[in-house]
Tab-separated table of C-alpha atoms in Angstrom:
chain	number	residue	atom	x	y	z
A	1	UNK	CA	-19.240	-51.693	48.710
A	2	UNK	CA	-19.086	-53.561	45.897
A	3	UNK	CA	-21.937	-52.211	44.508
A	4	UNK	CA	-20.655	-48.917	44.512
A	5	UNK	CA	-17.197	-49.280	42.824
A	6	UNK	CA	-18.875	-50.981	40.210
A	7	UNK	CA	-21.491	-47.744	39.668
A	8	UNK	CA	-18.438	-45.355	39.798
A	9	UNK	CA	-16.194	-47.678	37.228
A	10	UNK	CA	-19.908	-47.824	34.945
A	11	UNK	CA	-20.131	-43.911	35.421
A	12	UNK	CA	-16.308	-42.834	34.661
A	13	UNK	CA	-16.135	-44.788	31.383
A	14	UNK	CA	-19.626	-43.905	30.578
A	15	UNK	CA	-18.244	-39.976	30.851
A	16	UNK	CA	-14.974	-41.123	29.296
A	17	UNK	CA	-16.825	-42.908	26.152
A	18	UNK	CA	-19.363	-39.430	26.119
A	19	UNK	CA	-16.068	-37.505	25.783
A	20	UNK	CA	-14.630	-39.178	22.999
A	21	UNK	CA	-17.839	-39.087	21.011
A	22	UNK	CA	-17.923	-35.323	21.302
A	23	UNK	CA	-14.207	-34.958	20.596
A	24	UNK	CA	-14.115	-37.039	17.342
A	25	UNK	CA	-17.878	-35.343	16.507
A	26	UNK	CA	-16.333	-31.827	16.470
A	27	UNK	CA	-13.237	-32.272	15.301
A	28	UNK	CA	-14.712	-33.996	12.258
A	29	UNK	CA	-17.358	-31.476	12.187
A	30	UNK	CA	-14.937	-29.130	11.767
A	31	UNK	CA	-12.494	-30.547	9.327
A	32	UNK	CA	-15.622	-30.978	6.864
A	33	UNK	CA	-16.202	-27.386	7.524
A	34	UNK	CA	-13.208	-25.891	6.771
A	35	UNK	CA	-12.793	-24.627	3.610
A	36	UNK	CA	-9.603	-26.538	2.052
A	37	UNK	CA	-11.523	-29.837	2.981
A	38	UNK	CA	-14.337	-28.181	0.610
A	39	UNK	CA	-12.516	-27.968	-2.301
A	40	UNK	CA	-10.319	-30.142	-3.788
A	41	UNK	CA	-6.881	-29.740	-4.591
A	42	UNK	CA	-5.524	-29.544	-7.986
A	43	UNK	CA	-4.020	-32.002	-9.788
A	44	UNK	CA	-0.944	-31.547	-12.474
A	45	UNK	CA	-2.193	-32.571	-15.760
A	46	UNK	CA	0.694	-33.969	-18.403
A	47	UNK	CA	0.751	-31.882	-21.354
A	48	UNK	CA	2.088	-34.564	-23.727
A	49	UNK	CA	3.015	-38.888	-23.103
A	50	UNK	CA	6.144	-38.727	-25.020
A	51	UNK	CA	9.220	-39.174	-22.764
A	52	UNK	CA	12.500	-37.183	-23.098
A	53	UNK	CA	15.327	-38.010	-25.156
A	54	UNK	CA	17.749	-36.151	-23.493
A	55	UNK	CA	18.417	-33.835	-26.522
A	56	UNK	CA	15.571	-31.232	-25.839
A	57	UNK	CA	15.906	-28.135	-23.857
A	58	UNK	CA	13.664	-27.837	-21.105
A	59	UNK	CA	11.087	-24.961	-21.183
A	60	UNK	CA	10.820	-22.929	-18.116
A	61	UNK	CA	7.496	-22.230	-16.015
A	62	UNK	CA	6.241	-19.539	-14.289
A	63	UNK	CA	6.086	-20.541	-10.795
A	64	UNK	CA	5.953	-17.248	-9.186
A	65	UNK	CA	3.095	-15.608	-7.475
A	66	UNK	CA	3.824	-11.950	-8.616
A	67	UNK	CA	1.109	-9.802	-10.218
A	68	UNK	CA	1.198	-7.007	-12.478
A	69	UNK	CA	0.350	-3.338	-11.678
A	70	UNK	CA	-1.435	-1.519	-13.927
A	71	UNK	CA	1.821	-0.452	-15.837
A	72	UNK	CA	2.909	-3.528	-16.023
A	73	UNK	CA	5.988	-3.955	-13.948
A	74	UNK	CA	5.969	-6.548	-11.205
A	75	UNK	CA	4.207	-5.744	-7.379
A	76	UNK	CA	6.984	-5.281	-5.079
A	77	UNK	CA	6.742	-5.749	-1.400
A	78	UNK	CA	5.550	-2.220	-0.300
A	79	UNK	CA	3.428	0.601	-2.158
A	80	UNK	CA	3.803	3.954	-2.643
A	81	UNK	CA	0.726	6.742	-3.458
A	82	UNK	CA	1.048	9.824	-5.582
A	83	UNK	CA	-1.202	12.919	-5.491
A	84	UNK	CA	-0.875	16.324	-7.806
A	85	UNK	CA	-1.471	19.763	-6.667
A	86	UNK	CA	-2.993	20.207	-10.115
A	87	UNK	CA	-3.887	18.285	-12.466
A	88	UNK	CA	-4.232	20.993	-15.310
A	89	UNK	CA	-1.438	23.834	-15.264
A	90	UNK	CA	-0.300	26.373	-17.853
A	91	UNK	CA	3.626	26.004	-19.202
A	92	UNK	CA	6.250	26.926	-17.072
A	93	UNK	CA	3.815	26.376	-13.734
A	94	UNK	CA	4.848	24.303	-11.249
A	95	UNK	CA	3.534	21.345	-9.329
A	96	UNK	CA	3.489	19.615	-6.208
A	97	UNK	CA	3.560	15.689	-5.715
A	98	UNK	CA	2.672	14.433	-2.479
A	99	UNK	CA	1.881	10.614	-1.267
A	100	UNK	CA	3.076	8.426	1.368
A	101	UNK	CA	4.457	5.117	0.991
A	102	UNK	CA	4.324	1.289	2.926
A	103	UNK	CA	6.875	-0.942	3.424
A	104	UNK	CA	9.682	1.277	2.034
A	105	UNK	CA	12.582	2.373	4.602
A	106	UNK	CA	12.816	6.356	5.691
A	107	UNK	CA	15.540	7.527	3.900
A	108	UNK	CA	14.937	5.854	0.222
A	109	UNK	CA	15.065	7.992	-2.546
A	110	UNK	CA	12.277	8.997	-4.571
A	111	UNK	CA	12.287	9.534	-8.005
A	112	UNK	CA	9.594	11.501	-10.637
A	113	UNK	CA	9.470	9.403	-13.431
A	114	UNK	CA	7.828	10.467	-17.035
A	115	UNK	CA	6.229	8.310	-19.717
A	116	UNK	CA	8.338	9.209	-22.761
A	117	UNK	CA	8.359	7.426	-26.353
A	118	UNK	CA	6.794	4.035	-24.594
A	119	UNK	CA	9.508	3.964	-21.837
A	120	UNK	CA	9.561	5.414	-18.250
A	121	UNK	CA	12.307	8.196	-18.059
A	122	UNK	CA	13.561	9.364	-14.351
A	123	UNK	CA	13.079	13.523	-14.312
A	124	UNK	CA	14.887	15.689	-12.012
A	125	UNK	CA	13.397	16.295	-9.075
A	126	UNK	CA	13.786	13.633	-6.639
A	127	UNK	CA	13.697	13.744	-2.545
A	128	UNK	CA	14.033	11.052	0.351
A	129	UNK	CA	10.955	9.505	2.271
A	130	UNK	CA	11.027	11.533	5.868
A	131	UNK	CA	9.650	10.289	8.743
A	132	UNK	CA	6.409	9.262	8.621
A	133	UNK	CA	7.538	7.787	5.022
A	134	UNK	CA	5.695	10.657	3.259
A	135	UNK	CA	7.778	12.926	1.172
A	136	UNK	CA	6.772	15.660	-1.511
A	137	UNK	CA	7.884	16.441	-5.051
A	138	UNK	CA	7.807	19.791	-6.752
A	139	UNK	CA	8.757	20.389	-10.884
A	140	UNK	CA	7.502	22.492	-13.621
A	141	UNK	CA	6.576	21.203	-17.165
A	142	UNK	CA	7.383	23.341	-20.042
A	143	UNK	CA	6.141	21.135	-23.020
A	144	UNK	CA	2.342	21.392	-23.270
A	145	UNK	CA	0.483	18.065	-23.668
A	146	UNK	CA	-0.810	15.163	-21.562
A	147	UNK	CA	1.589	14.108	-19.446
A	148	UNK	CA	1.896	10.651	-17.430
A	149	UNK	CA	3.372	10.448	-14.665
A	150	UNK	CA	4.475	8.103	-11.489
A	151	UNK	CA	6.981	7.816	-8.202
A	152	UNK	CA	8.899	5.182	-7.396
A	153	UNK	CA	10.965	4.452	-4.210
A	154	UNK	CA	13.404	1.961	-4.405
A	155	UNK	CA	11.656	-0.761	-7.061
A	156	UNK	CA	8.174	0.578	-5.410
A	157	UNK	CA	6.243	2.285	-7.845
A	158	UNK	CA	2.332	4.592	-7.328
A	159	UNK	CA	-0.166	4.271	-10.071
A	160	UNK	CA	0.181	7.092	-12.678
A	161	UNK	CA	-1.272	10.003	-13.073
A	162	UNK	CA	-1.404	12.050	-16.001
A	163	UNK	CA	-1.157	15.955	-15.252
A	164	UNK	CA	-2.069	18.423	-18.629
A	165	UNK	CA	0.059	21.136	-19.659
A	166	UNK	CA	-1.518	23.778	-21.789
């Protein structure tokens, strides 16, 4: 009997020291997989070994993760598209923007807004996002030329899109 309790003991910390092997084997295997274990961190890097006197100003940095759209203006937390009935009309025609927007509540206002002397100008025609947050635009442009043109909901704003007037 003996015998036998010392086999069983032998066996269950046999199993028990198996188990432990694979645990710490795939747990390590996996940290050195994983990708932030891969690359290193980086590291701040002093810009200059002279020490305050107290009488400079500190100079601000950007800490802030937003990106800018292709006009420029900060990304906000939703998006909005914009599509043209036409995207070449005669003077005095009108035209339709459509689009649907993402992360903007039913009920915001929508604004057509014009690119005019290097500064974005809201027109006239504005509606509300409707259920399904989709909402549709129509004016007319009198003055011939290229015109550029976006929507914005709230500080959401579509890419532009330039619409000709001849």
């Amino acid at each position: 009997m003996n015998s036998t309790l010392r086999s069983r003991c032998a066996k269950a910390i046999g199993a028990g020291a198996l188990s432990v092997a694979l645990l710490s084997a795939g747990t390590a295997g996996a940290f050195a997989a994983s990708p932030s274990a891969a690359t290193p961190r980086p590291k701040p890097i002093m810009t200059s070994s002279a020490k305050p006197t107290g009488t400079e100003t500190a100079k601000p940095t950007r800490t802030g993760t937003a990106k800018p759209t292709r006009t420029g203006t900060p990304m906000a937390n939703g998006s909005i598209t914009a599509r043209v009935s036409k995207t070449q009309v005669k003077a005095g025609q009108s035209v339709t923007f459509t689009g649907r927007a993402k992360g903007v509540k039913v009920g915001t206002k929508v604004v057509l807004l014009r690119m005019h002397n290097g500064k974005w100008t809201a027109l006239k025609s504005s509606t509300v996002l409707k259920n399904g947050s989709s909402y549709s635009l129509v004016t007319k442009f009198n003055n011939k030329g290229k015109e550029q043109l976006r929507v914005m909901a709230g500080k959401v704003v579509s890419p532009t899109v330039v619409v000709t007037v001849k």
